[in-house]
Amino acid sequence: MSLYRSIPVFISVFNFIYCNSVITTTSQVCQRRQWFSVAMETKERSVKEIITAHEQREGGGFKIRRPIGGRLSMVDPFLMLDHFGPTVHKPGEALGAPDHPHRGFETVSYIIDGGSHHKDSAGNEGELKAGWVQWMTAGSGVVHSEMPSDEIIKNGGLSEGFQLWVNLPAVDKFIQPRYQDTPPEKIPVVQTPDGKVEVKVIAGKSLGTEAFIETRTPIMFLDIHLQPGASFTQEVPENYNGFAYVWRGAGFLGSDKKPAKMGQVGELSPGSVFSMQAEDNQVCHILLLAGVPLNEPVAKYGPFVMNTQEQIRQAIRDYDSGRMGRISGREKRYAQTEASKQKQRETGTWKD
């Protein structure tokens, strides 16, 4: 047993003997000893560094920030995080991601504003609106499209959201595709007793509340909203990797309170709890993601994430041969995408 692990055990035994012996004079002394024992078992996490997310175009040409999958290449088991928007579209200008395949991982779409129309080669189709989360397990492979809703194409409007890529363990890379389309009323939202911090529990657990969505491996996905000056500490199991991404406002991350603002991310150092605080004069919205690392080889090529290069080559062959399926209306979706790009160029919205 290491010295670090043995210290809490020693102190706990000491507390039991001390607090139950005849020499104990007051319960207050025992409470202090018991508090000290808990404190020794808690290790605060910091962030290794603050990184500004790279900006680029993705899908049909919409702009995104990429906090994970760029300079910070991955945080096992998380492969990528894209933040699109906030963008105010004029009528006919919204862009999406027409037909494309996935195999070997999961995509998690979280809509803040606007809407997205989903359709795939397995016959699934639906509308994701503000507050919805879609947890798609691509598994053995699927072709799908993610297009703007008819309403935002017709009338324009605000669009913002996230897409997270979560790696699947080798034993799950060829499972059947699965969808968990979850409306906002099924996603728990909890507050601290003072009402200054609100947590949306998309996956995992916070403030004693567990998420509705199921995950293949242990994962925490929290959207944490802090009022100006508010602080919050979240338990994060020691065997989890993780990161914190500021998507609105500004604040401070980790035990050393590194300053971070919208569009910046920090990978968590080892520990068991993680703290954050909003600046005194503005709110701070943070995505906190953590999970058990897979510690497996990763072979990536575009929309395919496998364990070997041969598996990547097979995925390409399967897609090219149509084994992952097709979706009717492909030409219409690509034509819509080109028309939206042209509209943006005409109005001056498109900027390289």
Tab-separated table of C-alpha atoms in Angstrom:
chain	number	residue	atom	x	y	z
A	1	MET	CA	0.000	0.000	0.000
A	2	SER	CA	1.380	3.429	-0.954
A	3	LEU	CA	1.959	6.113	1.651
A	4	TYR	CA	-0.701	8.340	-0.049
A	5	ARG	CA	-3.345	5.619	0.170
A	6	SER	CA	-2.408	4.572	3.718
A	7	ILE	CA	-2.680	8.050	5.281
A	8	PRO	CA	-6.536	8.261	5.224
A	9	VAL	CA	-6.798	4.723	6.649
A	10	PHE	CA	-4.422	5.558	9.489
A	11	ILE	CA	-6.287	8.770	10.308
A	12	SER	CA	-9.687	7.018	10.219
A	13	VAL	CA	-8.450	4.403	12.730
A	14	PHE	CA	-7.006	7.179	14.870
A	15	ASN	CA	-10.345	8.992	14.828
A	16	PHE	CA	-12.235	5.894	15.948
A	17	ILE	CA	-9.880	5.252	18.862
A	18	TYR	CA	-9.659	8.902	19.864
A	19	CYS	CA	-13.364	9.689	19.646
A	20	ASN	CA	-14.431	6.576	21.555
A	21	SER	CA	-11.791	6.595	24.287
A	22	VAL	CA	-12.245	7.799	27.860
A	23	ILE	CA	-9.821	10.677	27.286
A	24	THR	CA	-12.224	12.384	24.841
A	25	THR	CA	-13.245	15.691	26.384
A	26	THR	CA	-15.622	17.247	23.841
A	27	SER	CA	-17.534	16.159	20.736
A	28	GLN	CA	-16.162	19.251	18.996
A	29	VAL	CA	-12.636	17.834	19.061
A	30	CYS	CA	-13.881	14.610	17.489
A	31	GLN	CA	-15.718	16.528	14.770
A	32	ARG	CA	-12.516	18.334	13.918
A	33	ARG	CA	-10.624	15.030	13.670
A	34	GLN	CA	-13.364	13.520	11.465
A	35	TRP	CA	-13.361	16.561	9.181
A	36	PHE	CA	-9.584	16.249	8.861
A	37	SER	CA	-9.957	12.619	7.790
A	38	VAL	CA	-12.403	13.560	4.995
A	39	ALA	CA	-10.152	16.414	3.871
A	40	MET	CA	-7.171	14.063	3.569
A	41	GLU	CA	-9.193	11.757	1.266
A	42	THR	CA	-10.125	14.642	-1.070
A	43	LYS	CA	-7.677	15.786	-3.727
A	44	GLU	CA	-8.590	18.873	-5.735
A	45	ARG	CA	-8.025	18.880	-9.469
A	46	SER	CA	-6.500	21.773	-11.362
A	47	VAL	CA	-6.371	22.218	-15.152
A	48	LYS	CA	-3.094	21.526	-16.931
A	49	GLU	CA	-3.330	24.632	-19.125
A	50	ILE	CA	-5.933	26.888	-20.714
A	51	ILE	CA	-6.283	26.388	-24.471
A	52	THR	CA	-8.309	28.538	-26.879
A	53	ALA	CA	-10.433	26.401	-29.195
A	54	HIS	CA	-9.509	26.400	-32.869
A	55	GLU	CA	-12.136	27.834	-35.248
A	56	GLN	CA	-12.922	26.223	-38.609
A	57	ARG	CA	-15.701	25.214	-40.968
A	58	GLU	CA	-17.314	21.803	-40.655
A	59	GLY	CA	-20.109	19.752	-42.249
A	60	GLY	CA	-21.785	21.727	-45.025
A	61	GLY	CA	-19.677	24.791	-44.212
A	62	PHE	CA	-20.919	26.066	-40.843
A	63	LYS	CA	-18.409	27.561	-38.418
A	64	ILE	CA	-17.410	25.776	-35.231
A	65	ARG	CA	-14.995	26.060	-32.335
A	66	ARG	CA	-13.151	22.781	-31.640
A	67	PRO	CA	-11.853	22.640	-28.043
A	68	ILE	CA	-11.191	18.871	-28.264
A	69	GLY	CA	-9.828	17.341	-31.461
A	70	GLY	CA	-7.509	20.224	-32.336
A	71	ARG	CA	-4.535	21.387	-30.285
A	72	LEU	CA	-5.884	19.225	-27.464
A	73	SER	CA	-6.155	16.156	-29.682
A	74	MET	CA	-8.287	13.979	-27.378
A	75	VAL	CA	-9.042	13.327	-23.711
A	76	ASP	CA	-9.650	9.567	-23.591
A	77	PRO	CA	-12.477	8.483	-24.016
A	78	PHE	CA	-13.481	11.817	-25.634
A	79	LEU	CA	-12.379	12.187	-29.248
A	80	MET	CA	-13.785	15.573	-30.197
A	81	LEU	CA	-16.024	18.423	-29.060
A	82	ASP	CA	-17.437	20.970	-31.525
A	83	HIS	CA	-19.267	24.124	-30.450
A	84	PHE	CA	-21.348	25.673	-33.236
A	85	GLY	CA	-22.740	29.166	-32.887
A	86	PRO	CA	-24.143	31.254	-31.449
A	87	THR	CA	-25.100	32.377	-34.953
A	88	VAL	CA	-28.114	34.375	-36.078
A	89	HIS	CA	-29.137	33.086	-39.506
A	90	LYS	CA	-31.085	35.022	-42.085
A	91	PRO	CA	-33.833	33.099	-43.921
A	92	GLY	CA	-32.364	30.483	-46.254
A	93	GLU	CA	-28.819	30.725	-44.856
A	94	ALA	CA	-28.584	27.993	-42.188
A	95	LEU	CA	-26.184	25.154	-42.947
A	96	GLY	CA	-26.094	21.565	-41.747
A	97	ALA	CA	-24.210	18.331	-42.363
A	98	PRO	CA	-25.705	16.355	-45.268
A	99	ASP	CA	-25.275	12.578	-45.631
A	100	HIS	CA	-22.112	11.152	-43.999
A	101	PRO	CA	-21.154	7.880	-42.267
A	102	HIS	CA	-19.932	6.968	-38.766
A	103	ARG	CA	-18.506	3.759	-37.309
A	104	GLY	CA	-16.842	2.788	-34.048
A	105	PHE	CA	-17.894	5.577	-31.674
A	106	GLU	CA	-20.795	7.664	-30.369
A	107	THR	CA	-21.949	11.168	-31.297
A	108	VAL	CA	-23.751	13.311	-28.740
A	109	SER	CA	-25.679	16.319	-30.090
A	110	TYR	CA	-26.793	18.920	-27.541
A	111	ILE	CA	-28.947	21.749	-28.902
A	112	ILE	CA	-28.928	25.102	-27.084
A	113	ASP	CA	-30.888	27.142	-29.649
A	114	GLY	CA	-32.399	26.424	-33.041
A	115	GLY	CA	-33.190	22.976	-34.363
A	116	SER	CA	-31.806	20.073	-36.374
A	117	HIS	CA	-33.540	17.492	-38.563
A	118	HIS	CA	-32.019	14.012	-38.290
A	119	LYS	CA	-32.395	11.178	-40.784
A	120	ASP	CA	-30.406	7.945	-41.211
A	121	SER	CA	-29.924	4.792	-43.257
A	122	ALA	CA	-31.582	2.629	-40.565
A	123	GLY	CA	-34.925	4.397	-41.092
A	124	ASN	CA	-34.707	6.716	-38.067
A	125	GLU	CA	-35.877	10.312	-38.475
A	126	GLY	CA	-36.686	13.116	-36.084
A	127	GLU	CA	-36.397	16.731	-35.018
A	128	LEU	CA	-34.036	17.952	-32.313
A	129	LYS	CA	-35.114	21.270	-30.791
A	130	ALA	CA	-33.671	23.602	-28.153
A	131	GLY	CA	-32.689	21.671	-25.037
A	132	TRP	CA	-32.734	18.250	-26.704
A	133	VAL	CA	-29.881	15.740	-26.525
A	134	GLN	CA	-29.329	12.953	-29.027
A	135	TRP	CA	-26.920	10.214	-27.900
A	136	MET	CA	-26.213	8.181	-31.028
A	137	THR	CA	-24.211	4.960	-30.773
A	138	ALA	CA	-22.903	4.462	-34.313
A	139	GLY	CA	-21.398	1.060	-33.527
A	140	SER	CA	-21.100	-1.085	-36.668
A	141	GLY	CA	-21.944	1.860	-38.887
A	142	VAL	CA	-24.687	4.161	-40.054
A	143	VAL	CA	-25.130	6.923	-42.635
A	144	HIS	CA	-27.014	9.957	-41.382
A	145	SER	CA	-27.718	13.598	-42.135
A	146	GLU	CA	-28.056	16.533	-39.736
A	147	MET	CA	-29.792	19.428	-41.443
A	148	PRO	CA	-31.305	22.691	-40.175
A	149	SER	CA	-34.967	22.483	-39.238
A	150	ASP	CA	-37.531	23.660	-41.794
A	151	GLU	CA	-38.437	26.528	-39.449
A	152	ILE	CA	-34.921	27.976	-39.275
A	153	ILE	CA	-34.443	27.558	-43.041
A	154	LYS	CA	-37.683	29.429	-43.712
A	155	ASN	CA	-37.566	32.134	-41.036
A	156	GLY	CA	-33.926	32.256	-39.928
A	157	GLY	CA	-33.037	32.537	-36.267
A	158	LEU	CA	-30.491	31.764	-33.574
A	159	SER	CA	-28.539	28.519	-33.711
A	160	GLU	CA	-26.123	27.110	-31.117
A	161	GLY	CA	-25.135	23.717	-29.802
A	162	PHE	CA	-22.487	21.063	-29.386
A	163	GLN	CA	-21.454	17.747	-30.816
A	164	LEU	CA	-19.313	15.435	-28.727
A	165	TRP	CA	-17.595	12.284	-30.020
A	166	VAL	CA	-17.146	9.493	-27.450
A	167	ASN	CA	-14.964	6.506	-28.283
A	168	LEU	CA	-16.358	2.979	-27.945
A	169	PRO	CA	-14.302	0.117	-26.480
A	170	ALA	CA	-13.122	-2.514	-28.957
A	171	VAL	CA	-15.809	-4.976	-27.833
A	172	ASP	CA	-18.555	-2.458	-28.727
A	173	LYS	CA	-17.319	-1.113	-32.059
A	174	PHE	CA	-19.531	-3.467	-34.081
A	175	ILE	CA	-22.713	-3.380	-32.000
A	176	GLN	CA	-26.020	-2.381	-33.572
A	177	PRO	CA	-26.576	1.398	-33.896
A	178	ARG	CA	-28.754	2.902	-31.171
A	179	TYR	CA	-30.370	6.299	-30.539
A	180	GLN	CA	-31.400	8.048	-27.360
A	181	ASP	CA	-33.334	11.160	-28.431
A	182	THR	CA	-34.026	12.907	-25.149
A	183	PRO	CA	-36.270	15.989	-24.748
A	184	PRO	CA	-35.373	18.644	-22.155
A	185	GLU	CA	-38.120	17.602	-19.744
A	186	LYS	CA	-36.339	14.252	-19.244
A	187	ILE	CA	-32.943	15.811	-18.544
A	188	PRO	CA	-32.569	16.561	-14.804
A	189	VAL	CA	-31.752	20.151	-13.810
A	190	VAL	CA	-30.683	20.723	-10.203
A	191	GLN	CA	-29.602	23.746	-8.181
A	192	THR	CA	-27.355	24.405	-5.223
A	193	PRO	CA	-29.190	25.388	-1.998
A	194	ASP	CA	-28.412	29.081	-2.538
A	195	GLY	CA	-29.814	28.954	-6.099
A	196	LYS	CA	-26.653	30.465	-7.575
A	197	VAL	CA	-25.580	27.389	-9.534
A	198	GLU	CA	-27.709	25.278	-11.890
A	199	VAL	CA	-26.539	21.928	-13.243
A	200	LYS	CA	-28.062	20.089	-16.189
A	201	VAL	CA	-27.199	16.410	-15.696
A	202	ILE	CA	-26.880	15.014	-19.219
A	203	ALA	CA	-24.837	11.974	-18.150
A	204	GLY	CA	-23.513	10.801	-14.817
A	205	LYS	CA	-24.471	12.337	-11.487
A	206	SER	CA	-24.409	15.726	-9.740
A	207	LEU	CA	-25.895	17.100	-6.516
A	208	GLY	CA	-27.336	13.689	-5.735
A	209	THR	CA	-29.221	13.466	-9.046
A	210	GLU	CA	-28.539	10.869	-11.748
A	211	ALA	CA	-28.980	11.343	-15.484
A	212	PHE	CA	-31.749	9.733	-17.537
A	213	ILE	CA	-29.420	8.909	-20.456
A	214	GLU	CA	-27.525	5.595	-20.400
A	215	THR	CA	-23.869	5.350	-21.429
A	216	ARG	CA	-21.766	2.381	-22.582
A	217	THR	CA	-18.902	3.298	-20.218
A	218	PRO	CA	-18.931	5.486	-17.071
A	219	ILE	CA	-19.229	9.105	-18.259
A	220	MET	CA	-20.081	12.470	-16.715
A	221	PHE	CA	-21.556	15.206	-18.948
A	222	LEU	CA	-22.694	18.280	-17.015
A	223	ASP	CA	-23.771	21.721	-18.240
A	224	ILE	CA	-23.066	24.009	-15.270
A	225	HIS	CA	-24.437	27.570	-15.108
A	226	LEU	CA	-22.925	29.866	-12.479
A	227	GLN	CA	-24.332	33.269	-11.587
A	228	PRO	CA	-21.822	36.153	-11.246
A	229	GLY	CA	-19.362	35.409	-8.446
A	230	ALA	CA	-20.805	31.955	-7.727
A	231	SER	CA	-18.587	28.919	-7.170
A	232	PHE	CA	-19.203	25.181	-7.435
A	233	THR	CA	-17.309	21.987	-6.634
A	234	GLN	CA	-18.111	18.711	-8.391
A	235	GLU	CA	-16.951	15.260	-7.357
A	236	VAL	CA	-15.059	13.595	-10.221
A	237	PRO	CA	-13.904	9.997	-9.592
A	238	GLU	CA	-10.138	9.638	-9.476
A	239	ASN	CA	-10.102	7.093	-12.317
A	240	TYR	CA	-11.792	9.551	-14.726
A	241	ASN	CA	-10.068	11.709	-17.336
A	242	GLY	CA	-11.830	14.981	-18.037
A	243	PHE	CA	-11.959	18.558	-19.273
A	244	ALA	CA	-13.887	21.765	-18.662
A	245	TYR	CA	-15.005	24.034	-21.515
A	246	VAL	CA	-16.280	27.579	-20.973
A	247	TRP	CA	-19.024	28.247	-23.504
A	248	ARG	CA	-20.463	31.475	-22.130
A	249	GLY	CA	-19.031	34.268	-19.978
A	250	ALA	CA	-15.806	33.911	-17.999
A	251	GLY	CA	-14.543	32.456	-14.752
A	252	PHE	CA	-11.849	30.442	-13.037
A	253	LEU	CA	-11.098	26.720	-13.362
A	254	GLY	CA	-9.551	24.282	-10.921
A	255	SER	CA	-7.871	24.468	-7.538
A	256	ASP	CA	-5.410	27.110	-8.792
A	257	LYS	CA	-8.234	29.193	-10.317
A	258	LYS	CA	-6.838	29.594	-13.817
A	259	PRO	CA	-8.831	32.329	-15.632
A	260	ALA	CA	-10.815	31.140	-18.673
A	261	LYS	CA	-13.358	32.750	-20.989
A	262	MET	CA	-15.787	31.694	-23.710
A	263	GLY	CA	-14.121	29.354	-26.194
A	264	GLN	CA	-11.395	28.129	-23.829
A	265	VAL	CA	-10.826	24.635	-22.443
A	266	GLY	CA	-8.705	23.013	-19.753
A	267	GLU	CA	-7.823	19.340	-19.296
A	268	LEU	CA	-8.243	18.178	-15.706
A	269	SER	CA	-5.255	17.078	-13.638
A	270	PRO	CA	-5.585	14.001	-11.351
A	271	GLY	CA	-7.781	14.295	-8.261
A	272	SER	CA	-11.238	13.580	-6.875
A	273	VAL	CA	-13.021	16.969	-6.949
A	274	PHE	CA	-13.056	19.877	-9.400
A	275	SER	CA	-13.926	23.482	-8.566
A	276	MET	CA	-15.004	26.413	-10.729
A	277	GLN	CA	-16.055	30.005	-10.153
A	278	ALA	CA	-17.693	32.740	-12.242
A	279	GLU	CA	-16.208	36.202	-12.497
A	280	ASP	CA	-17.853	38.743	-10.185
A	281	ASN	CA	-19.437	40.733	-13.018
A	282	GLN	CA	-20.691	38.019	-15.407
A	283	VAL	CA	-22.195	34.567	-15.625
A	284	CYS	CA	-20.139	31.524	-16.547
A	285	HIS	CA	-21.472	28.454	-18.365
A	286	ILE	CA	-19.199	25.410	-18.323
A	287	LEU	CA	-19.393	21.960	-19.871
A	288	LEU	CA	-17.703	19.495	-17.525
A	289	LEU	CA	-16.986	16.149	-19.168
A	290	ALA	CA	-15.181	13.218	-17.579
A	291	GLY	CA	-15.055	9.474	-18.007
A	292	VAL	CA	-13.107	6.271	-17.538
A	293	PRO	CA	-10.334	6.108	-20.181
A	294	LEU	CA	-10.372	3.119	-22.528
A	295	ASN	CA	-6.573	2.968	-22.873
A	296	GLU	CA	-6.882	1.245	-26.261
A	297	PRO	CA	-5.205	1.887	-29.632
A	298	VAL	CA	-7.012	4.549	-31.674
A	299	ALA	CA	-7.054	4.559	-35.484
A	300	LYS	CA	-8.950	7.527	-36.951
A	301	TYR	CA	-9.938	8.494	-40.465
A	302	GLY	CA	-12.609	11.166	-40.822
A	303	PRO	CA	-15.911	9.702	-39.559
A	304	PHE	CA	-14.407	6.306	-38.645
A	305	VAL	CA	-12.710	5.553	-35.311
A	306	MET	CA	-11.382	2.022	-34.877
A	307	ASN	CA	-8.438	0.203	-33.266
A	308	THR	CA	-6.397	-0.733	-36.359
A	309	GLN	CA	-5.694	0.649	-39.811
A	310	GLU	CA	-7.106	-2.514	-41.385
A	311	GLN	CA	-10.414	-1.857	-39.607
A	312	ILE	CA	-10.359	1.678	-41.061
A	313	ARG	CA	-9.797	0.301	-44.566
A	314	GLN	CA	-12.675	-2.129	-44.069
A	315	ALA	CA	-14.948	0.716	-42.910
A	316	ILE	CA	-14.137	2.656	-46.080
A	317	ARG	CA	-14.864	-0.409	-48.231
A	318	ASP	CA	-18.141	-1.040	-46.412
A	319	TYR	CA	-19.256	2.559	-46.882
A	320	ASP	CA	-18.253	2.690	-50.550
A	321	SER	CA	-20.071	-0.577	-51.273
A	322	GLY	CA	-23.263	0.631	-49.598
A	323	ARG	CA	-23.151	-1.850	-46.698
A	324	MET	CA	-23.846	0.999	-44.250
A	325	GLY	CA	-26.940	1.914	-46.249
A	326	ARG	CA	-28.169	4.965	-48.108
A	327	ILE	CA	-30.735	7.683	-47.379
A	328	SER	CA	-33.283	8.801	-49.932
A	329	GLY	CA	-33.214	12.484	-50.817
A	330	ARG	CA	-29.434	12.855	-50.736
A	331	GLU	CA	-29.277	15.106	-53.802
A	332	LYS	CA	-31.911	17.433	-52.357
A	333	ARG	CA	-29.954	17.874	-49.115
A	334	TYR	CA	-26.723	18.649	-50.919
A	335	ALA	CA	-28.537	21.101	-53.211
A	336	GLN	CA	-30.045	22.813	-50.159
A	337	THR	CA	-26.585	23.115	-48.615
A	338	GLU	CA	-25.132	24.710	-51.764
A	339	ALA	CA	-28.073	27.106	-52.002
A	340	SER	CA	-27.553	28.216	-48.379
A	341	LYS	CA	-23.841	28.817	-49.029
A	342	GLN	CA	-24.634	30.863	-52.115
A	343	LYS	CA	-27.187	32.903	-50.153
A	344	GLN	CA	-24.548	33.657	-47.511
A	345	ARG	CA	-22.099	34.785	-50.174
A	346	GLU	CA	-24.698	37.073	-51.750
A	347	THR	CA	-25.579	38.726	-48.437
A	348	GLY	CA	-21.976	38.932	-47.232
A	349	THR	CA	-22.560	36.521	-44.349
A	350	TRP	CA	-20.011	33.999	-45.645
A	351	LYS	CA	-16.547	34.995	-44.491
A	352	ASP	CA	-13.474	32.808	-45.065
